Structures are given as structure tokens and as C-alpha cells.
Amino acid sequence: MKIAIFNNDAVSSQAITKKLTLALKKNNIVIDNNEPDIVVTVGGDGTLLGAFQHYVDQIDHIRFVGLHTGHLGFYTDWLSTELDELVNSLVNDNSQSVSYPLLDMTVVYDSGEHYHFLALNEAAIKQPTGTLVADIYLGDQIFERFRGDGISVATPTGSTAYNKANGGAVLHPSLSAIQMSEIASINNRVFRTLGSPLIVPQGQEIIMKPKSDHFLVMYDQSDIKVKSITELRFRVADKQVHFAAYRHVDFWQRVHRAFISDIE
């Protein structure tokens, strides 16, 4: 088994990475940051998102393990004080995994070129100044004309982030669906949107056709050059992300811990 370690730049994360590297080598585990079987992230949820994008072309055969240098997050199961237990789990790896849905975003340019991007958390289309105007299609059918600050399209695990702040529902990751939520939409006697989050199942698409070039497209921690984008398509991806199931924390426990109480 080959292990990659992906850490952020914090001093504490770098120190833990050194300890983890020594412990893995002591147990004769190969460190391979190019073609690993398991990626251990050291930092927080943002670090794991960065690792996912770094290894996105290899996610079919990679499992992720998150080690948090602060409080436990939505994607991180281990604390820095549990380094020995984590190493023991890696040494006795059972190849089990927990898999979650991903977002597939297709960006279409007026030249006809199109590119696919995968997101673990969400994609957001935002207008930094003025009003974003875009036609929203569900499949091939026009659904509404949106006016407002933007939209967010989230995976079930990403539903607890920007989507929740927009008033969206928290979805369990066993549901193969994506959710679109509105960011400060304009609703009055002249302009009208549904005004509620949309949950779209696997096999259906949300299509957004913007009416200007003055918006931002972001996914996870990355962004896309916007000029001449004519269409954005969102659907549940064919691929999934895989986490090592050593002691993968139940999703509702994560939600409870993050938003209600971390006291058992």
C-alpha cells in the first residue's frame, strides 16, 4: 500500500506531517505522493478539498483520510492527538471505503469548446457587482429566469456549506442528488423565481445560461475563467469520492456536532 500526505502550510500541520511520515516509514509503509492508494490530509476540510482537486484524475482508485489539526470537520475523522491510532489503522488497512456523490459541472464556451470539472463540495456562480441574470433550465425545459447575486449547486456533503446558508436543505450523502439554492434572488411583481432550493436526482441536469460575462464561477477552492461562457451544466457525476472506512463518522453525527453541539 502506498500513502500520500497532503498538508496545508500551517506550522502545526507541517510538524504533524513530519511525525506521520516517520511513523509510516517505521512501519514500512511506502510514501508515494504521485500514485498513492490512500491520501492522508493534514489540516482541515479546506485541505481535504485541495487534496481532492489535486488527485481528481485518480479518484477511481484513491481513498481519502482526513486528519484535522483543530476541531473535527465534515471530511476529517481524526485529530492530531490520535496519530498513533491512525497509523495503526493504516498498517491494518482492510480496504473498506465509504463513497459519496460528486458534482459534475460542464462549462460551455461560445466557441463550442466544453470542459468538465468535478466538485466534492459545491459550485457557485456569483455576480460581484450588479445583478446576475440567467435562464435556468431543468433538462431541456426552461424553468425560470433568475435575477440576483448568484446560485450555488451543492453535493449532499456540500449541502451543509454555502447551500445551508442560502436556506437549502441538508441532504444525506446516500442520496444521489444535487441541490441548487439561490443567493439573494430578486422576487417582486415584475421578476419571479421559485425562491426555494431545487433538489435534482441523478440522471437530470440543471442548465444555467447567463446573460452577461461579468460573473464568477467557483468550485470547491478553484475558479474558472469566465469570458465567453454561454452555458453551465450541473449533474450528479458518474464518479464518486471514496473515504477509508476505519471509523468514518456517521453523517448525522457530523451535522449534530457542527451545528448543534459537540458534547456527546
Tab-separated table of C-alpha atoms in Angstrom:
chain	number	residue	atom	x	y	z
A	1	MET	CA	0.000	0.000	0.000
A	2	LYS	CA	1.218	3.485	-0.905
A	3	ILE	CA	0.337	6.583	1.129
A	4	ALA	CA	0.399	10.244	0.106
A	5	ILE	CA	0.396	13.035	2.676
A	6	PHE	CA	-1.229	16.327	1.680
A	7	ASN	CA	-0.914	19.141	4.222
A	8	ASN	CA	-1.563	22.873	4.415
A	9	ASP	CA	1.130	25.459	5.189
A	10	ALA	CA	0.341	25.892	8.886
A	11	VAL	CA	3.295	25.238	11.214
A	12	SER	CA	1.255	22.745	13.247
A	13	SER	CA	0.289	20.804	10.104
A	14	GLN	CA	3.893	20.641	8.926
A	15	ALA	CA	5.006	19.340	12.319
A	16	ILE	CA	2.325	16.643	12.321
A	17	THR	CA	3.228	15.687	8.749
A	18	LYS	CA	6.831	15.072	9.822
A	19	LYS	CA	5.692	12.864	12.718
A	20	LEU	CA	3.296	10.967	10.465
A	21	THR	CA	5.964	10.428	7.809
A	22	LEU	CA	8.397	8.995	10.371
A	23	ALA	CA	5.716	6.732	11.857
A	24	LEU	CA	4.707	5.375	8.446
A	25	LYS	CA	8.308	4.694	7.429
A	26	LYS	CA	8.904	2.987	10.771
A	27	ASN	CA	6.057	0.621	9.886
A	28	ASN	CA	7.441	0.025	6.376
A	29	ILE	CA	4.620	1.863	4.612
A	30	VAL	CA	5.637	3.416	1.299
A	31	ILE	CA	5.220	7.188	0.924
A	32	ASP	CA	4.205	7.949	-2.661
A	33	ASN	CA	2.761	11.390	-3.383
A	34	ASN	CA	2.383	10.687	-7.100
A	35	GLU	CA	0.351	7.483	-7.372
A	36	PRO	CA	-0.974	6.659	-3.895
A	37	ASP	CA	-3.632	4.203	-2.769
A	38	ILE	CA	-4.610	6.391	0.186
A	39	VAL	CA	-4.256	10.157	0.623
A	40	VAL	CA	-3.977	11.386	4.219
A	41	THR	CA	-4.746	15.088	4.535
A	42	VAL	CA	-3.346	17.116	7.429
A	43	GLY	CA	-5.165	20.382	8.122
A	44	GLY	CA	-8.913	20.893	7.844
A	45	ASP	CA	-11.799	20.461	5.439
A	46	GLY	CA	-10.228	23.008	3.089
A	47	THR	CA	-7.070	20.909	2.938
A	48	LEU	CA	-9.080	17.829	2.012
A	49	LEU	CA	-10.870	19.752	-0.733
A	50	GLY	CA	-7.470	20.799	-2.047
A	51	ALA	CA	-6.262	17.195	-1.976
A	52	PHE	CA	-9.375	16.035	-3.808
A	53	GLN	CA	-8.752	18.503	-6.642
A	54	HIS	CA	-5.038	17.641	-6.698
A	55	TYR	CA	-5.789	13.928	-7.158
A	56	VAL	CA	-9.088	14.288	-9.037
A	57	ASP	CA	-7.753	12.357	-12.050
A	58	GLN	CA	-7.020	9.366	-9.801
A	59	ILE	CA	-10.135	9.262	-7.615
A	60	ASP	CA	-11.339	5.947	-9.051
A	61	HIS	CA	-8.693	4.075	-7.076
A	62	ILE	CA	-7.819	6.508	-4.236
A	63	ARG	CA	-9.310	6.621	-0.744
A	64	PHE	CA	-9.026	9.717	1.443
A	65	VAL	CA	-8.407	10.037	5.188
A	66	GLY	CA	-8.646	13.402	6.908
A	67	LEU	CA	-6.594	14.348	9.973
A	68	HIS	CA	-7.687	17.672	11.473
A	69	THR	CA	-5.280	19.968	13.291
A	70	GLY	CA	-8.185	21.752	15.021
A	71	HIS	CA	-11.729	20.561	15.650
A	72	LEU	CA	-13.127	17.666	13.619
A	73	GLY	CA	-14.711	18.761	10.351
A	74	PHE	CA	-17.142	17.293	7.839
A	75	TYR	CA	-14.443	15.453	5.913
A	76	THR	CA	-11.908	14.803	8.663
A	77	ASP	CA	-12.267	11.898	11.107
A	78	TRP	CA	-9.025	12.065	13.088
A	79	LEU	CA	-7.431	14.564	15.448
A	80	SER	CA	-3.717	15.291	15.650
A	81	THR	CA	-3.693	13.721	19.136
A	82	GLU	CA	-4.739	10.399	17.560
A	83	LEU	CA	-1.732	9.953	15.303
A	84	ASP	CA	-0.807	6.523	16.711
A	85	GLU	CA	-4.341	5.203	16.240
A	86	LEU	CA	-4.417	6.487	12.663
A	87	VAL	CA	-1.093	4.860	11.804
A	88	ASN	CA	-2.313	1.586	13.313
A	89	SER	CA	-5.429	1.748	11.116
A	90	LEU	CA	-3.283	2.347	8.032
A	91	VAL	CA	-0.998	-0.564	8.934
A	92	ASN	CA	-4.035	-2.838	9.337
A	93	ASP	CA	-5.923	-1.445	6.358
A	94	ASN	CA	-9.000	-3.507	5.468
A	95	SER	CA	-9.635	-1.889	2.060
A	96	GLN	CA	-13.150	-0.826	3.114
A	97	SER	CA	-14.472	2.518	1.967
A	98	VAL	CA	-17.410	4.896	2.216
A	99	SER	CA	-18.418	6.591	-1.052
A	100	TYR	CA	-20.171	9.927	-1.593
A	101	PRO	CA	-21.689	11.585	-4.704
A	102	LEU	CA	-19.847	14.300	-6.612
A	103	LEU	CA	-20.949	17.254	-8.730
A	104	ASP	CA	-20.154	17.240	-12.444
A	105	MET	CA	-20.032	20.747	-13.908
A	106	THR	CA	-19.707	21.257	-17.657
A	107	VAL	CA	-18.654	24.702	-18.851
A	108	VAL	CA	-19.566	25.514	-22.474
A	109	TYR	CA	-17.888	28.408	-24.319
A	110	ASP	CA	-19.267	30.286	-27.337
A	111	SER	CA	-16.546	28.634	-29.435
A	112	GLY	CA	-18.217	25.276	-28.810
A	113	GLU	CA	-15.458	24.084	-26.510
A	114	HIS	CA	-16.607	22.468	-23.302
A	115	TYR	CA	-14.804	21.245	-20.194
A	116	HIS	CA	-15.803	19.028	-17.281
A	117	PHE	CA	-14.990	19.757	-13.638
A	118	LEU	CA	-15.702	17.637	-10.575
A	119	ALA	CA	-16.551	19.153	-7.205
A	120	LEU	CA	-16.681	17.444	-3.842
A	121	ASN	CA	-18.429	20.328	-2.111
A	122	GLU	CA	-20.150	22.808	-4.425
A	123	ALA	CA	-20.023	25.198	-7.328
A	124	ALA	CA	-21.087	28.833	-7.038
A	125	ILE	CA	-21.841	31.353	-9.767
A	126	LYS	CA	-21.787	34.874	-8.343
A	127	GLN	CA	-22.130	38.412	-9.643
A	128	PRO	CA	-19.686	40.642	-7.691
A	129	THR	CA	-21.335	43.869	-8.865
A	130	GLY	CA	-24.778	44.463	-10.285
A	131	THR	CA	-27.318	41.698	-10.853
A	132	LEU	CA	-26.718	38.259	-12.309
A	133	VAL	CA	-29.324	37.413	-14.927
A	134	ALA	CA	-29.535	33.835	-16.164
A	135	ASP	CA	-32.072	31.419	-17.599
A	136	ILE	CA	-32.363	28.208	-15.592
A	137	TYR	CA	-33.355	25.029	-17.418
A	138	LEU	CA	-34.279	21.683	-15.911
A	139	GLY	CA	-33.300	19.292	-18.651
A	140	ASP	CA	-34.371	20.862	-21.953
A	141	GLN	CA	-37.223	22.846	-20.414
A	142	ILE	CA	-36.907	26.475	-19.355
A	143	PHE	CA	-37.815	26.749	-15.669
A	144	GLU	CA	-37.199	30.349	-14.672
A	145	ARG	CA	-35.197	33.485	-15.339
A	146	PHE	CA	-33.029	34.162	-12.319
A	147	ARG	CA	-32.069	37.636	-11.140
A	148	GLY	CA	-29.967	38.137	-8.045
A	149	ASP	CA	-26.465	37.742	-6.618
A	150	GLY	CA	-25.978	34.179	-7.849
A	151	ILE	CA	-26.682	30.481	-7.402
A	152	SER	CA	-24.984	27.620	-5.599
A	153	VAL	CA	-25.116	23.973	-6.681
A	154	ALA	CA	-24.056	21.544	-3.968
A	155	THR	CA	-23.422	17.860	-3.432
A	156	PRO	CA	-25.081	16.205	-0.407
A	157	THR	CA	-21.904	16.615	1.664
A	158	GLY	CA	-21.596	20.189	0.415
A	159	SER	CA	-25.204	20.870	1.379
A	160	THR	CA	-24.021	21.880	4.850
A	161	ALA	CA	-21.882	24.740	3.496
A	162	TYR	CA	-22.967	27.665	1.269
A	163	ASN	CA	-26.185	25.839	0.428
A	164	LYS	CA	-27.289	25.751	4.075
A	165	ALA	CA	-26.506	29.449	4.455
A	166	ASN	CA	-28.816	30.064	1.471
A	167	GLY	CA	-31.660	28.247	3.233
A	168	GLY	CA	-31.107	24.929	1.456
A	169	ALA	CA	-31.811	21.505	2.909
A	170	VAL	CA	-29.125	19.279	4.427
A	171	LEU	CA	-29.011	16.115	2.287
A	172	HIS	CA	-27.707	12.742	3.431
A	173	PRO	CA	-24.866	11.606	1.112
A	174	SER	CA	-26.581	8.285	0.440
A	175	LEU	CA	-28.903	10.292	-1.831
A	176	SER	CA	-27.536	10.637	-5.370
A	177	ALA	CA	-28.702	14.187	-5.940
A	178	ILE	CA	-27.511	17.773	-6.276
A	179	GLN	CA	-29.158	20.897	-4.874
A	180	MET	CA	-29.418	24.372	-6.359
A	181	SER	CA	-30.006	27.272	-3.976
A	182	GLU	CA	-30.465	30.952	-4.773
A	183	ILE	CA	-28.158	33.674	-3.484
A	184	ALA	CA	-30.221	36.803	-2.786
A	185	SER	CA	-32.694	36.416	-5.649
A	186	ILE	CA	-34.906	39.315	-6.680
A	187	ASN	CA	-38.602	38.493	-6.299
A	188	ASN	CA	-41.295	41.115	-6.832
A	189	ARG	CA	-44.316	41.803	-9.053
A	190	VAL	CA	-42.068	42.048	-12.118
A	191	PHE	CA	-39.372	39.434	-11.524
A	192	ARG	CA	-40.127	35.995	-10.106
A	193	THR	CA	-38.177	32.837	-9.295
A	194	LEU	CA	-39.291	29.764	-7.383
A	195	GLY	CA	-37.460	31.157	-4.337
A	196	SER	CA	-36.831	27.675	-2.931
A	197	PRO	CA	-33.928	25.234	-3.243
A	198	LEU	CA	-34.195	22.662	-6.043
A	199	ILE	CA	-33.101	19.064	-5.457
A	200	VAL	CA	-32.357	17.229	-8.698
A	201	PRO	CA	-31.798	13.444	-8.813
A	202	GLN	CA	-29.172	11.501	-10.701
A	203	GLY	CA	-29.878	11.455	-14.413
A	204	GLN	CA	-31.249	15.016	-14.613
A	205	GLU	CA	-29.418	18.259	-15.349
A	206	ILE	CA	-29.622	21.837	-14.167
A	207	ILE	CA	-28.590	24.117	-17.018
A	208	MET	CA	-27.729	27.767	-16.497
A	209	LYS	CA	-27.489	30.176	-19.446
A	210	PRO	CA	-26.039	33.511	-18.236
A	211	LYS	CA	-26.838	36.766	-19.965
A	212	SER	CA	-23.520	38.530	-19.293
A	213	ASP	CA	-19.790	37.928	-18.837
A	214	HIS	CA	-19.439	39.754	-15.528
A	215	PHE	CA	-19.783	36.854	-13.100
A	216	LEU	CA	-17.515	34.454	-11.217
A	217	VAL	CA	-17.508	30.657	-11.421
A	218	MET	CA	-16.024	28.853	-8.429
A	219	TYR	CA	-15.938	25.179	-7.485
A	220	ASP	CA	-14.543	23.857	-4.216
A	221	GLN	CA	-11.446	26.091	-3.853
A	222	SER	CA	-10.874	26.766	-7.544
A	223	ASP	CA	-12.215	29.241	-10.083
A	224	ILE	CA	-12.712	29.299	-13.830
A	225	LYS	CA	-12.019	31.980	-16.424
A	226	VAL	CA	-15.475	33.264	-17.256
A	227	LYS	CA	-15.072	35.096	-20.561
A	228	SER	CA	-17.409	33.844	-23.316
A	229	ILE	CA	-19.168	31.174	-21.230
A	230	THR	CA	-22.569	30.522	-22.788
A	231	GLU	CA	-23.777	27.648	-20.636
A	232	LEU	CA	-23.089	25.787	-17.399
A	233	ARG	CA	-24.468	22.293	-16.858
A	234	PHE	CA	-24.721	20.583	-13.470
A	235	ARG	CA	-25.481	16.945	-12.732
A	236	VAL	CA	-24.612	14.117	-10.358
A	237	ALA	CA	-21.233	12.835	-11.530
A	238	ASP	CA	-20.679	9.278	-12.709
A	239	LYS	CA	-17.692	9.065	-10.360
A	240	GLN	CA	-17.740	9.131	-6.553
A	241	VAL	CA	-15.240	10.074	-3.852
A	242	HIS	CA	-14.038	7.282	-1.565
A	243	PHE	CA	-13.044	7.607	2.091
A	244	ALA	CA	-11.236	4.915	4.080
A	245	ALA	CA	-13.809	3.460	6.493
A	246	TYR	CA	-11.606	2.895	9.532
A	247	ARG	CA	-14.039	4.779	11.753
A	248	HIS	CA	-15.863	7.040	9.345
A	249	VAL	CA	-18.171	9.230	11.417
A	250	ASP	CA	-21.907	8.982	10.660
A	251	PHE	CA	-23.126	11.938	8.584
A	252	TRP	CA	-25.876	12.986	11.006
A	253	GLN	CA	-23.375	12.886	13.863
A	254	ARG	CA	-21.236	15.305	11.861
A	255	VAL	CA	-24.205	17.612	11.322
A	256	HIS	CA	-25.148	17.478	15.010
A	257	ARG	CA	-21.588	18.154	16.093
A	258	ALA	CA	-21.106	21.031	13.651
A	259	PHE	CA	-24.359	22.916	14.162
A	260	ILE	CA	-25.951	21.831	17.432
A	261	SER	CA	-23.452	20.521	19.986
A	262	ASP	CA	-20.120	18.719	20.127
A	263	ILE	CA	-20.984	17.266	23.543
A	264	GLU	CA	-21.974	13.611	23.483
